[in-house]
């Protein structure tokens, strides 16, 4: 493949993804044609099919891109915290943030989820992508909680499912009633108590056996020295040469 084509391909793919998200959000996943996406992106059908085999494949690329961006943004925000800021309340506050462009993605992913419920093959594929996202959430959550001195008392994957349900269910209500329930409100109100109820403080790790034996030996030696000093003070004499 010529070098120019190789360099252009990431730009072409990015433009098609951006155009697809905008068009899906505006017209709907099923109502949008590949021609509309190409026209909006400024590329031909040939350019489209050199990157994606179908609209479903394009959506899944959008899904992975959105997941990676969301996880990365949250990780960067958490990494910027000072040690004393690692509290459940602060973590919940960061996790509740909703980007302004999230509404478009919510419209698109909700429609595709309905499609996946009706189509078993689409459901099977979407479930695999969902599982990868949950694994990232579970790993990140476990690591962040450890920094806060806590650990989950429930299965991490199941807890990740609950977090996603809280997020998506909350956004569904927020986008219908934005004035009554601004996006992220439910997470801000309930995520910290939920984390507190589903985690516990990490118990200090016991010292290795060798270190414990050494500590006991030092304690016995210290006790003998104290006893010797007490005996000397009672007799008023120094130790026997």
mmCIF file of C-alpha atoms in Angstrom, residues 11-241:
data_model
loop_
_atom_site.group_PDB
_atom_site.id
_atom_site.type_symbol
_atom_site.label_atom_id
_atom_site.label_comp_id
_atom_site.label_asym_id
_atom_site.label_seq_id
_atom_site.Cartn_x
_atom_site.Cartn_y
_atom_site.Cartn_z
ATOM 1 C CA UNK A 11 -7.834 10.658 9.139
ATOM 2 C CA UNK A 12 -10.431 9.067 6.873
ATOM 3 C CA UNK A 13 -11.538 6.694 9.618
ATOM 4 C CA UNK A 14 -11.779 9.515 12.184
ATOM 5 C CA UNK A 15 -13.842 11.655 9.802
ATOM 6 C CA UNK A 16 -16.228 8.783 9.077
ATOM 7 C CA UNK A 17 -16.665 8.055 12.790
ATOM 8 C CA UNK A 18 -17.393 11.700 13.569
ATOM 9 C CA UNK A 19 -19.867 11.979 10.698
ATOM 10 C CA UNK A 20 -21.559 8.735 11.682
ATOM 11 C CA UNK A 21 -22.059 9.805 15.295
ATOM 12 C CA UNK A 22 -23.567 13.130 14.239
ATOM 13 C CA UNK A 23 -25.813 11.533 11.612
ATOM 14 C CA UNK A 24 -26.924 8.675 13.849
ATOM 15 C CA UNK A 25 -27.815 11.146 16.607
ATOM 16 C CA UNK A 26 -29.723 13.356 14.177
ATOM 17 C CA UNK A 27 -31.601 10.755 12.128
ATOM 18 C CA UNK A 28 -31.290 7.496 14.052
ATOM 19 C CA UNK A 29 -29.140 4.429 13.503
ATOM 20 C CA UNK A 30 -31.562 2.560 11.231
ATOM 21 C CA UNK A 31 -32.717 5.614 9.284
ATOM 22 C CA UNK A 32 -29.174 6.737 8.437
ATOM 23 C CA UNK A 33 -27.762 5.474 5.179
ATOM 24 C CA UNK A 34 -24.108 4.860 4.397
ATOM 25 C CA UNK A 35 -24.424 7.494 1.659
ATOM 26 C CA UNK A 36 -25.458 10.100 4.243
ATOM 27 C CA UNK A 37 -22.424 9.282 6.380
ATOM 28 C CA UNK A 38 -20.091 9.484 3.388
ATOM 29 C CA UNK A 39 -21.603 12.770 2.232
ATOM 30 C CA UNK A 40 -21.257 14.313 5.670
ATOM 31 C CA UNK A 41 -17.667 13.099 6.013
ATOM 32 C CA UNK A 42 -16.723 14.123 2.478
ATOM 33 C CA UNK A 43 -15.655 10.649 1.357
ATOM 34 C CA UNK A 44 -16.810 8.021 -1.136
ATOM 35 C CA UNK A 45 -18.454 4.665 -0.469
ATOM 36 C CA UNK A 46 -15.147 3.087 -1.437
ATOM 37 C CA UNK A 47 -13.434 4.945 1.417
ATOM 38 C CA UNK A 48 -16.196 3.796 3.766
ATOM 39 C CA UNK A 49 -15.921 0.134 2.851
ATOM 40 C CA UNK A 50 -12.148 0.197 3.080
ATOM 41 C CA UNK A 51 -12.640 0.965 6.813
ATOM 42 C CA UNK A 52 -15.954 -0.650 7.785
ATOM 43 C CA UNK A 53 -17.878 -3.628 6.473
ATOM 44 C CA UNK A 54 -21.261 -2.440 7.780
ATOM 45 C CA UNK A 55 -23.058 0.135 9.911
ATOM 46 C CA UNK A 56 -22.930 -2.324 12.814
ATOM 47 C CA UNK A 57 -19.141 -2.516 12.599
ATOM 48 C CA UNK A 58 -18.953 1.279 12.477
ATOM 49 C CA UNK A 59 -21.148 1.581 15.564
ATOM 50 C CA UNK A 60 -18.960 -0.881 17.478
ATOM 51 C CA UNK A 61 -15.901 1.199 16.541
ATOM 52 C CA UNK A 62 -17.721 4.224 17.962
ATOM 53 C CA UNK A 63 -18.548 2.207 21.086
ATOM 54 C CA UNK A 64 -14.908 1.262 21.678
ATOM 55 C CA UNK A 65 -13.707 4.808 20.988
ATOM 56 C CA UNK A 66 -16.245 6.278 23.430
ATOM 57 C CA UNK A 67 -15.410 3.695 26.096
ATOM 58 C CA UNK A 68 -11.672 4.320 25.835
ATOM 59 C CA UNK A 69 -12.136 8.100 25.962
ATOM 60 C CA UNK A 70 -14.456 7.938 28.985
ATOM 61 C CA UNK A 71 -12.155 5.625 30.948
ATOM 62 C CA UNK A 72 -9.108 7.718 30.050
ATOM 63 C CA UNK A 73 -10.712 11.004 31.129
ATOM 64 C CA UNK A 74 -11.736 9.573 34.477
ATOM 65 C CA UNK A 75 -8.324 7.971 35.051
ATOM 66 C CA UNK A 76 -6.562 11.263 34.312
ATOM 67 C CA UNK A 77 -8.840 13.154 36.717
ATOM 68 C CA UNK A 78 -8.233 10.598 39.467
ATOM 69 C CA UNK A 79 -4.475 10.532 38.893
ATOM 70 C CA UNK A 80 -4.422 14.305 39.432
ATOM 71 C CA UNK A 81 -5.811 13.948 42.980
ATOM 72 C CA UNK A 82 -3.622 14.568 46.000
ATOM 73 C CA UNK A 83 -3.274 11.677 48.459
ATOM 74 C CA UNK A 84 -5.679 13.246 50.959
ATOM 75 C CA UNK A 85 -8.350 13.598 48.249
ATOM 76 C CA UNK A 86 -8.771 9.847 47.813
ATOM 77 C CA UNK A 87 -12.147 9.726 49.524
ATOM 78 C CA UNK A 88 -15.303 7.953 48.361
ATOM 79 C CA UNK A 89 -17.089 11.290 48.078
ATOM 80 C CA UNK A 90 -14.406 12.773 45.823
ATOM 81 C CA UNK A 91 -14.244 9.661 43.663
ATOM 82 C CA UNK A 92 -18.029 9.694 43.279
ATOM 83 C CA UNK A 93 -17.928 13.352 42.292
ATOM 84 C CA UNK A 94 -15.418 12.656 39.512
ATOM 85 C CA UNK A 95 -17.321 9.601 38.290
ATOM 86 C CA UNK A 96 -20.561 11.597 38.071
ATOM 87 C CA UNK A 97 -19.225 14.096 35.544
ATOM 88 C CA UNK A 98 -21.077 14.086 32.221
ATOM 89 C CA UNK A 99 -19.520 15.676 29.151
ATOM 90 C CA UNK A 100 -21.698 18.107 27.119
ATOM 91 C CA UNK A 101 -21.562 15.876 24.036
ATOM 92 C CA UNK A 102 -22.760 12.785 25.937
ATOM 93 C CA UNK A 103 -26.363 13.271 24.855
ATOM 94 C CA UNK A 104 -25.583 12.445 21.217
ATOM 95 C CA UNK A 105 -23.819 9.261 22.240
ATOM 96 C CA UNK A 106 -26.668 8.290 24.561
ATOM 97 C CA UNK A 107 -29.187 8.583 21.730
ATOM 98 C CA UNK A 108 -27.066 6.422 19.438
ATOM 99 C CA UNK A 109 -26.137 3.716 21.921
ATOM 100 C CA UNK A 110 -29.713 3.420 23.230
ATOM 101 C CA UNK A 111 -31.060 2.790 19.756
ATOM 102 C CA UNK A 112 -28.359 0.245 18.988
ATOM 103 C CA UNK A 113 -29.037 -1.532 22.281
ATOM 104 C CA UNK A 114 -32.694 -1.917 21.259
ATOM 105 C CA UNK A 115 -31.484 -3.318 17.946
ATOM 106 C CA UNK A 116 -29.226 -5.758 19.823
ATOM 107 C CA UNK A 117 -32.134 -6.903 21.996
ATOM 108 C CA UNK A 118 -34.124 -7.770 18.865
ATOM 109 C CA UNK A 119 -31.212 -9.306 16.947
ATOM 110 C CA UNK A 120 -29.406 -12.132 18.798
ATOM 111 C CA UNK A 121 -26.288 -11.871 16.636
ATOM 112 C CA UNK A 122 -25.985 -8.125 17.257
ATOM 113 C CA UNK A 123 -26.652 -8.787 20.938
ATOM 114 C CA UNK A 124 -23.870 -11.364 21.113
ATOM 115 C CA UNK A 125 -21.366 -8.970 19.536
ATOM 116 C CA UNK A 126 -22.419 -6.004 21.693
ATOM 117 C CA UNK A 127 -22.144 -8.161 24.825
ATOM 118 C CA UNK A 128 -18.490 -8.862 24.010
ATOM 119 C CA UNK A 129 -17.738 -5.145 23.745
ATOM 120 C CA UNK A 130 -19.711 -4.503 26.942
ATOM 121 C CA UNK A 131 -17.642 -7.145 28.724
ATOM 122 C CA UNK A 132 -14.371 -5.440 27.727
ATOM 123 C CA UNK A 133 -15.658 -2.127 29.047
ATOM 124 C CA UNK A 134 -16.744 -3.710 32.336
ATOM 125 C CA UNK A 135 -13.330 -5.341 32.720
ATOM 126 C CA UNK A 136 -11.682 -1.913 32.364
ATOM 127 C CA UNK A 137 -14.082 -0.399 34.891
ATOM 128 C CA UNK A 138 -13.541 -3.264 37.347
ATOM 129 C CA UNK A 139 -9.738 -3.041 37.082
ATOM 130 C CA UNK A 140 -9.737 0.721 37.453
ATOM 131 C CA UNK A 141 -12.176 0.704 40.359
ATOM 132 C CA UNK A 142 -10.205 -1.965 42.234
ATOM 133 C CA UNK A 143 -6.993 0.027 41.801
ATOM 134 C CA UNK A 144 -8.535 3.349 42.843
ATOM 135 C CA UNK A 145 -10.230 1.867 45.910
ATOM 136 C CA UNK A 146 -6.913 0.355 46.994
ATOM 137 C CA UNK A 147 -5.362 3.820 46.878
ATOM 138 C CA UNK A 148 -8.188 4.963 49.139
ATOM 139 C CA UNK A 149 -7.435 2.083 51.514
ATOM 140 C CA UNK A 150 -10.573 0.092 50.651
ATOM 141 C CA UNK A 151 -11.581 -3.021 48.728
ATOM 142 C CA UNK A 152 -14.822 -4.340 47.257
ATOM 143 C CA UNK A 153 -16.861 -6.860 49.230
ATOM 144 C CA UNK A 154 -18.816 -7.857 46.103
ATOM 145 C CA UNK A 155 -17.847 -9.218 42.695
ATOM 146 C CA UNK A 156 -16.100 -6.465 40.699
ATOM 147 C CA UNK A 157 -17.785 -7.328 37.393
ATOM 148 C CA UNK A 158 -21.241 -7.284 38.987
ATOM 149 C CA UNK A 159 -20.483 -3.956 40.618
ATOM 150 C CA UNK A 160 -19.355 -2.585 37.230
ATOM 151 C CA UNK A 161 -22.722 -3.669 35.792
ATOM 152 C CA UNK A 162 -24.478 -1.769 38.569
ATOM 153 C CA UNK A 163 -22.389 1.365 37.891
ATOM 154 C CA UNK A 164 -23.301 1.237 34.205
ATOM 155 C CA UNK A 165 -26.979 0.749 35.088
ATOM 156 C CA UNK A 166 -26.881 3.758 37.421
ATOM 157 C CA UNK A 167 -25.189 5.864 34.757
ATOM 158 C CA UNK A 168 -27.433 4.914 31.854
ATOM 159 C CA UNK A 169 -30.643 4.868 33.882
ATOM 160 C CA UNK A 170 -29.854 8.259 35.358
ATOM 161 C CA UNK A 171 -29.093 9.779 31.964
ATOM 162 C CA UNK A 172 -32.361 8.444 30.540
ATOM 163 C CA UNK A 173 -34.266 10.411 33.174
ATOM 164 C CA UNK A 174 -31.999 13.454 32.968
ATOM 165 C CA UNK A 175 -32.369 13.889 29.210
ATOM 166 C CA UNK A 176 -36.157 13.732 29.583
ATOM 167 C CA UNK A 177 -36.232 16.086 32.584
ATOM 168 C CA UNK A 178 -32.943 18.030 32.508
ATOM 169 C CA UNK A 179 -34.199 20.810 34.770
ATOM 170 C CA UNK A 180 -35.550 18.411 37.390
ATOM 171 C CA UNK A 181 -32.606 15.994 37.276
ATOM 172 C CA UNK A 182 -29.396 17.413 35.741
ATOM 173 C CA UNK A 183 -27.088 14.765 34.234
ATOM 174 C CA UNK A 184 -24.942 13.060 36.870
ATOM 175 C CA UNK A 185 -27.256 13.954 39.775
ATOM 176 C CA UNK A 186 -28.096 10.398 40.816
ATOM 177 C CA UNK A 187 -24.433 9.395 40.877
ATOM 178 C CA UNK A 188 -23.492 12.453 42.919
ATOM 179 C CA UNK A 189 -26.235 11.647 45.435
ATOM 180 C CA UNK A 190 -25.926 7.880 45.728
ATOM 181 C CA UNK A 191 -22.577 6.603 44.445
ATOM 182 C CA UNK A 192 -20.537 7.438 47.568
ATOM 183 C CA UNK A 193 -23.003 5.710 49.973
ATOM 184 C CA UNK A 194 -23.174 2.777 47.584
ATOM 185 C CA UNK A 195 -19.393 2.476 47.544
ATOM 186 C CA UNK A 196 -19.297 2.696 51.326
ATOM 187 C CA UNK A 197 -21.847 -0.121 51.600
ATOM 188 C CA UNK A 198 -20.025 -2.318 49.086
ATOM 189 C CA UNK A 199 -16.453 -1.873 50.317
ATOM 190 C CA UNK A 200 -14.418 -2.253 53.490
ATOM 191 C CA UNK A 201 -11.148 -0.936 54.813
ATOM 192 C CA UNK A 202 -8.151 -2.996 53.806
ATOM 193 C CA UNK A 203 -6.715 -4.823 56.811
ATOM 194 C CA UNK A 204 -2.956 -4.361 57.367
ATOM 195 C CA UNK A 205 -0.985 -7.237 55.894
ATOM 196 C CA UNK A 206 0.665 -9.483 58.535
ATOM 197 C CA UNK A 207 4.450 -9.335 58.711
ATOM 198 C CA UNK A 208 6.345 -12.280 57.177
ATOM 199 C CA UNK A 209 7.051 -15.179 59.583
ATOM 200 C CA UNK A 210 10.756 -14.337 59.750
ATOM 201 C CA UNK A 211 10.042 -10.762 60.786
ATOM 202 C CA UNK A 212 7.553 -11.924 63.447
ATOM 203 C CA UNK A 213 10.134 -14.348 64.904
ATOM 204 C CA UNK A 214 12.721 -11.565 64.957
ATOM 205 C CA UNK A 215 10.311 -9.263 66.754
ATOM 206 C CA UNK A 216 9.590 -11.930 69.368
ATOM 207 C CA UNK A 217 13.331 -12.546 69.918
ATOM 208 C CA UNK A 218 13.930 -8.804 70.342
ATOM 209 C CA UNK A 219 11.063 -8.666 72.831
ATOM 210 C CA UNK A 220 12.497 -11.520 74.898
ATOM 211 C CA UNK A 221 15.971 -9.956 74.880
ATOM 212 C CA UNK A 222 14.525 -6.609 75.907
ATOM 213 C CA UNK A 223 12.646 -8.314 78.757
ATOM 214 C CA UNK A 224 15.835 -9.927 80.075
ATOM 215 C CA UNK A 225 17.650 -6.589 79.986
ATOM 216 C CA UNK A 226 14.797 -4.902 81.884
ATOM 217 C CA UNK A 227 14.834 -7.645 84.510
ATOM 218 C CA UNK A 228 18.584 -7.294 84.977
ATOM 219 C CA UNK A 229 18.305 -3.535 85.405
ATOM 220 C CA UNK A 230 15.493 -3.994 87.970
ATOM 221 C CA UNK A 231 17.593 -6.447 89.989
ATOM 222 C CA UNK A 232 20.528 -4.047 90.044
ATOM 223 C CA UNK A 233 18.396 -1.133 91.203
ATOM 224 C CA UNK A 234 16.977 -3.214 94.100
ATOM 225 C CA UNK A 235 20.367 -4.401 95.450
ATOM 226 C CA UNK A 236 22.087 -1.128 94.905
ATOM 227 C CA UNK A 237 24.983 -2.996 93.306
ATOM 228 C CA UNK A 238 26.256 -3.062 89.803
ATOM 229 C CA UNK A 239 26.313 -6.184 87.740
ATOM 230 C CA UNK A 240 28.826 -8.853 88.718
ATOM 231 C CA UNK A 241 32.039 -8.432 86.679
#
